[in-house]
Amino acid sequence: MNSLRLVYRNIFVETILLSAVFIQMVSGIKLVIQNRKKAISKFEKLRIYTGLYLAFFFIVHIGVVMIGRTVFNLDTNIYFGAAGLNIFPLNLFFIPYYSVAMMAFFSHLASIHNKKIKNRICGLTPKNQSIAIILFGAFLMLFIIYGLTNRFNGMLIPIQYNLI
């Protein structure tokens, strides 16, 4: 992570990354406005709702990371992310927040897959492939949340991340 930070925290690269996220959010919201009444299938509606949640997630996530870095002078590493999952009452917000974000990502991906793919793969219809993507996302989400909560794996969060 420290090696990659030399690249992605470069002011030029970071500006490009943040601009890309902003453009993705704005273009996604424009698509929601254009297509919300045309959404008929469950996967089309899923794509709209998950896209909106991902836009919300990115706004909050980027804001919190920037505040953590600039206001609290914290290293926004794995401990920064895990602290919210382990400190009461923050965990009442952050466990569902991260869980829904991961599910929204995989559900959004699955809904796009369902729209674009028309072939059977391994005997599965595009709909069943999309359901498999969502189920994989649910498994991965549970695995990650389980792994980042110190009640279960003994991860010790450094004291400087306990802001409450």
Coordinates of N, CA and C in Angstrom, one line a residue, residues 23-114:
I23 N -17.3 12.0 -12.4 CA -17.9 11.8 -13.7 C -18.8 10.6 -13.7
Q24 N -18.3 9.5 -13.1 CA -19.1 8.3 -13.0 C -20.4 8.5 -12.2
M25 N -20.3 9.2 -11.1 CA -21.5 9.5 -10.3 C -22.5 10.4 -11.1
V26 N -22.0 11.5 -11.7 CA -22.9 12.4 -12.5 C -23.5 11.7 -13.6
S27 N -22.7 10.9 -14.4 CA -23.3 10.3 -15.6 C -24.3 9.2 -15.1
G28 N -24.0 8.5 -14.0 CA -25.0 7.5 -13.5 C -26.3 8.1 -13.1
I29 N -26.2 9.3 -12.4 CA -27.4 10.0 -11.9 C -28.2 10.5 -13.2
K30 N -27.5 10.9 -14.2 CA -28.2 11.3 -15.4 C -28.9 10.1 -16.1
L31 N -28.3 9.0 -16.1 CA -28.9 7.8 -16.6 C -30.1 7.4 -15.8
V32 N -30.0 7.5 -14.5 CA -31.2 7.2 -13.6 C -32.4 8.1 -14.0
I33 N -32.1 9.4 -14.1 CA -33.2 10.3 -14.5 C -33.8 10.0 -15.8
Q34 N -33.0 9.6 -16.8 CA -33.5 9.3 -18.1 C -34.2 8.0 -18.2
N35 N -33.8 7.0 -17.4 CA -34.3 5.6 -17.5 C -35.2 5.1 -16.4
R36 N -35.4 5.9 -15.4 CA -36.1 5.4 -14.2 C -37.6 4.9 -14.6
K37 N -38.2 5.6 -15.5 CA -39.6 5.2 -15.9 C -39.6 4.1 -16.9
K38 N -38.4 3.8 -17.5 CA -38.4 2.8 -18.5 C -38.0 1.4 -17.9
A39 N -37.5 1.5 -16.7 CA -37.1 0.2 -16.0 C -38.3 -0.7 -15.8
I40 N -38.3 -1.8 -16.4 CA -39.4 -2.7 -16.3 C -39.0 -4.0 -15.5
S41 N -37.9 -4.6 -15.9 CA -37.5 -5.8 -15.2 C -36.9 -5.6 -13.9
K42 N -36.8 -6.6 -13.1 CA -36.2 -6.5 -11.7 C -34.7 -6.1 -11.8
F43 N -34.0 -6.7 -12.8 CA -32.6 -6.3 -13.0 C -32.4 -4.9 -13.4
E44 N -33.3 -4.3 -14.2 CA -33.2 -2.9 -14.6 C -33.4 -2.0 -13.4
K45 N -34.4 -2.4 -12.6 CA -34.7 -1.6 -11.3 C -33.5 -1.7 -10.4
L46 N -33.0 -3.0 -10.3 CA -31.8 -3.2 -9.4 C -30.6 -2.3 -9.8
R47 N -30.4 -2.2 -11.1 CA -29.3 -1.4 -11.6 C -29.5 0.0 -11.2
I48 N -30.7 0.6 -11.2 CA -31.0 2.0 -10.9 C -30.7 2.2 -9.4
Y49 N -31.3 1.3 -8.5 CA -31.2 1.5 -7.1 C -29.7 1.2 -6.6
T50 N -29.1 0.3 -7.2 CA -27.7 0.0 -6.7 C -26.8 1.1 -7.2
G51 N -27.0 1.7 -8.4 CA -26.2 2.8 -8.9 C -26.4 4.0 -8.0
L52 N -27.6 4.3 -7.5 CA -27.8 5.4 -6.6 C -27.1 5.2 -5.3
Y53 N -27.2 4.0 -4.8 CA -26.5 3.7 -3.5 C -25.0 3.9 -3.7
L54 N -24.4 3.4 -4.8 CA -23.0 3.5 -5.0 C -22.6 5.0 -5.1
A55 N -23.4 5.8 -5.7 CA -23.1 7.2 -5.8 C -23.1 7.8 -4.3
F56 N -24.1 7.5 -3.5 CA -24.1 7.9 -2.1 C -22.8 7.4 -1.4
F57 N -22.5 6.1 -1.6 CA -21.3 5.5 -1.0 C -20.1 6.2 -1.3
F58 N -19.9 6.6 -2.6 CA -18.6 7.2 -3.0 C -18.5 8.6 -2.4
I59 N -19.7 9.3 -2.3 CA -19.6 10.7 -1.7 C -19.2 10.6 -0.2
V60 N -19.8 9.7 0.5 CA -19.5 9.5 1.9 C -18.1 9.0 2.1
H61 N -17.7 8.0 1.3 CA -16.4 7.3 1.5 C -15.3 8.3 1.2
I62 N -15.4 9.0 0.1 CA -14.3 9.9 -0.3 C -14.3 11.0 0.8
G63 N -15.4 11.5 1.2 CA -15.4 12.6 2.2 C -14.8 12.2 3.5
V64 N -15.1 11.0 4.0 CA -14.6 10.5 5.2 C -13.1 10.2 5.1
V65 N -12.6 9.7 4.0 CA -11.2 9.4 3.8 C -10.4 10.7 3.8
M66 N -11.0 11.7 3.1 CA -10.3 13.0 3.0 C -10.3 13.7 4.4
I67 N -11.4 13.6 5.2 CA -11.4 14.2 6.5 C -10.4 13.4 7.4
G68 N -10.4 12.1 7.3 CA -9.4 11.3 8.1 C -8.0 11.7 7.8
R69 N -7.7 11.9 6.5 CA -6.3 12.3 6.2 C -5.9 13.7 6.6
T70 N -6.9 14.7 6.3 CA -6.5 16.1 6.5 C -6.8 16.6 7.9
V71 N -8.0 16.3 8.4 CA -8.4 16.9 9.7 C -7.8 16.1 10.9
F72 N -7.9 14.7 10.8 CA -7.4 13.9 11.9 C -6.0 13.4 11.7
N73 N -5.4 13.7 10.6 CA -4.0 13.3 10.3 C -3.8 11.8 10.5
L74 N -4.8 11.0 10.1 CA -4.7 9.5 10.2 C -4.2 8.9 8.9
D75 N -3.5 7.8 9.0 CA -3.2 7.0 7.8 C -4.4 6.3 7.5
T76 N -5.0 6.5 6.3 CA -6.2 5.9 5.9 C -5.9 4.5 5.3
N77 N -5.5 3.6 6.2 CA -5.2 2.3 5.8 C -6.3 1.3 6.2
I78 N -5.9 0.0 6.4 CA -6.9 -1.0 6.8 C -7.5 -0.7 8.2
Y79 N -6.7 -0.1 9.0 CA -7.1 0.2 10.4 C -8.2 1.3 10.4
F80 N -8.0 2.2 9.5 CA -9.0 3.3 9.3 C -10.3 2.8 8.9
G81 N -10.4 1.9 8.0 CA -11.6 1.2 7.6 C -12.2 0.3 8.6
A82 N -11.3 -0.4 9.3 CA -11.8 -1.4 10.3 C -12.3 -0.7 11.5
A83 N -11.7 0.5 11.8 CA -12.1 1.2 13.1 C -13.6 1.4 13.1
G84 N -14.2 1.8 12.0 CA -15.6 2.1 12.0 C -16.5 0.8 12.2
L85 N -15.9 -0.3 11.8 CA -16.6 -1.6 12.0 C -16.5 -2.1 13.4
N86 N -15.6 -1.6 14.2 CA -15.3 -2.2 15.5 C -15.6 -1.2 16.7
I87 N -15.9 0.0 16.4 CA -16.1 1.0 17.5 C -17.6 1.3 17.6
F88 N -18.2 1.0 18.8 CA -19.6 1.3 19.0 C -19.6 2.8 19.3
P89 N -20.5 3.6 18.8 CA -21.7 3.3 18.0 C -21.4 3.4 16.5
L90 N -20.2 3.7 16.1 CA -19.9 3.9 14.7 C -20.3 2.6 13.9
N91 N -20.1 1.4 14.5 CA -20.3 0.2 13.8 C -21.8 0.0 13.4
L92 N -22.7 0.7 14.1 CA -24.1 0.6 13.8 C -24.4 1.3 12.4
F93 N -23.5 2.2 12.0 CA -23.6 2.8 10.7 C -22.7 2.1 9.7
F94 N -21.5 1.8 10.1 CA -20.5 1.3 9.1 C -20.6 -0.1 8.7
I95 N -21.1 -1.0 9.6 CA -21.3 -2.4 9.1 C -22.4 -2.5 8.0
P96 N -23.6 -1.9 8.2 CA -24.5 -1.9 7.1 C -24.0 -1.1 5.9
Y97 N -23.4 0.0 6.1 CA -22.9 0.9 5.1 C -21.9 0.1 4.1
Y98 N -20.9 -0.5 4.7 CA -20.0 -1.3 3.9 C -20.7 -2.6 3.3
S99 N -21.5 -3.2 4.1 CA -22.2 -4.4 3.6 C -23.1 -4.1 2.4
V100 N -23.9 -3.1 2.5 CA -24.8 -2.7 1.4 C -23.9 -2.2 0.2
A101 N -22.8 -1.5 0.4 CA -22.0 -1.1 -0.7 C -21.4 -2.3 -1.5
M102 N -21.0 -3.3 -0.8 CA -20.4 -4.5 -1.5 C -21.5 -5.2 -2.2
M103 N -22.7 -5.3 -1.6 CA -23.8 -6.0 -2.3 C -24.3 -5.1 -3.4
A104 N -24.3 -3.8 -3.3 CA -24.7 -2.9 -4.4 C -23.7 -3.1 -5.6
F105 N -22.4 -3.2 -5.3 CA -21.4 -3.3 -6.3 C -21.7 -4.6 -7.1
F106 N -21.8 -5.7 -6.4 CA -22.0 -7.0 -7.1 C -23.4 -7.0 -7.8
S107 N -24.4 -6.5 -7.2 CA -25.7 -6.5 -7.8 C -25.8 -5.6 -9.0
H108 N -25.1 -4.5 -9.0 CA -25.0 -3.6 -10.1 C -24.3 -4.3 -11.3
L109 N -23.2 -4.9 -10.9 CA -22.4 -5.7 -11.9 C -23.3 -6.8 -12.5
A110 N -24.1 -7.5 -11.7 CA -24.9 -8.6 -12.1 C -26.0 -8.0 -13.0
S111 N -26.6 -6.9 -12.7 CA -27.7 -6.3 -13.5 C -27.1 -5.9 -14.9
I112 N -25.9 -5.4 -15.0 CA -25.3 -5.0 -16.3 C -25.0 -6.3 -17.0
H113 N -24.5 -7.3 -16.3 CA -24.2 -8.6 -17.0 C -25.5 -9.2 -17.6
N114 N -26.6 -9.1 -16.8 CA -27.8 -9.7 -17.3 C -28.3 -9.0 -18.6

